[in-house]
XYZ file of C-alpha atoms in Angstrom:
127
model
C -14.368 1.536 -46.674
C -16.817 1.792 -49.300
C -20.461 0.666 -47.800
C -23.915 1.204 -48.044
C -25.329 4.229 -46.196
C -27.955 3.401 -43.770
C -26.943 5.642 -41.236
C -23.760 6.709 -43.973
C -20.715 6.724 -40.720
C -22.242 4.879 -37.644
C -22.236 2.196 -40.493
C -18.967 2.231 -40.900
C -17.916 2.146 -37.600
C -20.483 0.050 -36.723
C -18.608 -2.862 -39.909
C -15.510 -1.501 -38.366
C -15.999 -2.195 -35.067
C -17.304 -6.024 -35.800
C -14.600 -6.517 -37.987
C -11.632 -5.838 -35.386
C -13.606 -7.370 -32.940
C -14.505 -4.310 -30.792
C -16.422 -5.174 -27.659
C -17.235 -1.777 -26.763
C -16.094 1.719 -24.923
C -15.152 0.011 -21.049
C -12.243 -1.597 -20.597
C -12.458 -5.029 -21.782
C -13.110 -4.006 -25.157
C -10.169 -0.899 -25.017
C -7.896 -4.145 -24.019
C -9.119 -6.155 -26.821
C -9.130 -3.511 -29.324
C -5.060 -3.192 -28.413
C -4.614 -6.626 -28.431
C -5.991 -7.294 -31.732
C -3.923 -3.854 -32.810
C -0.470 -5.630 -31.696
C -1.615 -8.840 -33.871
C -2.083 -6.647 -36.974
C 1.242 -4.102 -36.991
C 4.680 -5.368 -37.011
C 6.499 -5.294 -33.675
C 8.971 -2.524 -34.598
C 6.150 -0.581 -34.882
C 4.375 -1.287 -31.084
C 5.847 -0.565 -27.817
C 5.970 -3.514 -25.383
C 3.519 -3.598 -22.354
C 4.440 -1.135 -19.764
C 7.493 -0.210 -21.502
C 5.947 4.193 -21.027
C 5.694 3.626 -17.881
C 8.941 1.959 -17.281
C 9.965 5.249 -19.883
C 8.250 7.144 -17.068
C 9.902 5.888 -14.452
C 13.417 5.634 -15.588
C 13.386 9.217 -16.138
C 11.980 10.277 -12.830
C 14.768 8.461 -11.288
C 17.636 9.735 -13.410
C 16.104 13.425 -12.171
C 15.844 12.300 -8.287
C 19.836 10.773 -8.392
C 20.479 14.376 -10.328
C 18.667 16.502 -7.153
C 18.553 14.053 -4.370
C 16.887 16.599 -2.528
C 14.211 17.524 -4.100
C 11.356 15.308 -2.810
C 10.106 12.628 -5.738
C 6.350 13.483 -5.533
C 7.642 17.797 -6.384
C 9.191 16.044 -9.299
C 8.298 16.513 -12.601
C 8.801 15.076 -16.386
C 6.936 18.309 -17.955
C 9.124 20.621 -16.601
C 13.482 20.452 -15.822
C 14.308 20.237 -12.798
C 15.585 23.798 -10.968
C 18.095 23.416 -8.755
C 17.055 26.029 -6.810
C 17.907 24.691 -3.080
C 15.009 25.499 -1.702
C 14.438 21.818 -0.432
C 17.501 22.230 1.551
C 17.449 23.304 5.061
C 19.663 26.505 5.397
C 17.943 27.631 8.654
C 20.191 26.586 11.743
C 17.044 25.738 14.396
C 19.333 24.462 17.614
C 23.331 23.836 18.178
C 24.658 20.982 19.773
C 26.898 21.632 22.226
C 28.776 20.196 25.415
C 31.359 17.908 23.001
C 35.456 18.869 22.899
C 35.598 17.093 19.553
C 33.538 15.772 16.509
C 30.345 13.406 16.713
C 30.696 10.120 15.326
C 27.120 9.254 15.650
C 23.189 10.856 16.320
C 20.668 9.069 17.512
C 16.684 10.068 17.719
C 14.714 8.340 20.258
C 11.936 6.596 18.916
C 9.314 9.029 19.874
C 11.621 12.132 18.884
C 11.964 13.999 21.420
C 15.626 13.165 22.407
C 18.404 13.600 20.755
C 21.387 11.032 21.561
C 25.070 11.509 20.508
C 28.230 9.943 20.533
C 31.601 12.142 19.789
C 35.443 11.722 18.971
C 36.432 12.720 22.323
C 34.947 9.212 23.774
C 32.063 11.559 25.459
C 27.826 10.752 25.002
C 25.464 13.182 25.024
C 20.917 12.958 25.632
C 19.559 16.134 24.722
């Protein structure tokens, strides 16, 4: 762009800003500029709105499915997921005794202080 220099680059920038309808560095100006660029560029060069966010969410969902025991807050796209098993409980906290066969159902109380169990041997317990 050849322009008379009265401030050099500043004059070039302001002319380009006027040509593109630049409304300043705020969010409205950036969105207007992006919309204008979308009009000028061929469709195959422009990502649809929210596409990057959709791709990132999809990748996070894929990683969550591959490592269901890792909390979503600890998943990252910056590093590969590690299958360390550090999120899987591996210490016995308490042993349930009293049933003579498989425990088929258990339910915690609303307050989380009691546990009801039902077993294949037709016995029930509240612990």
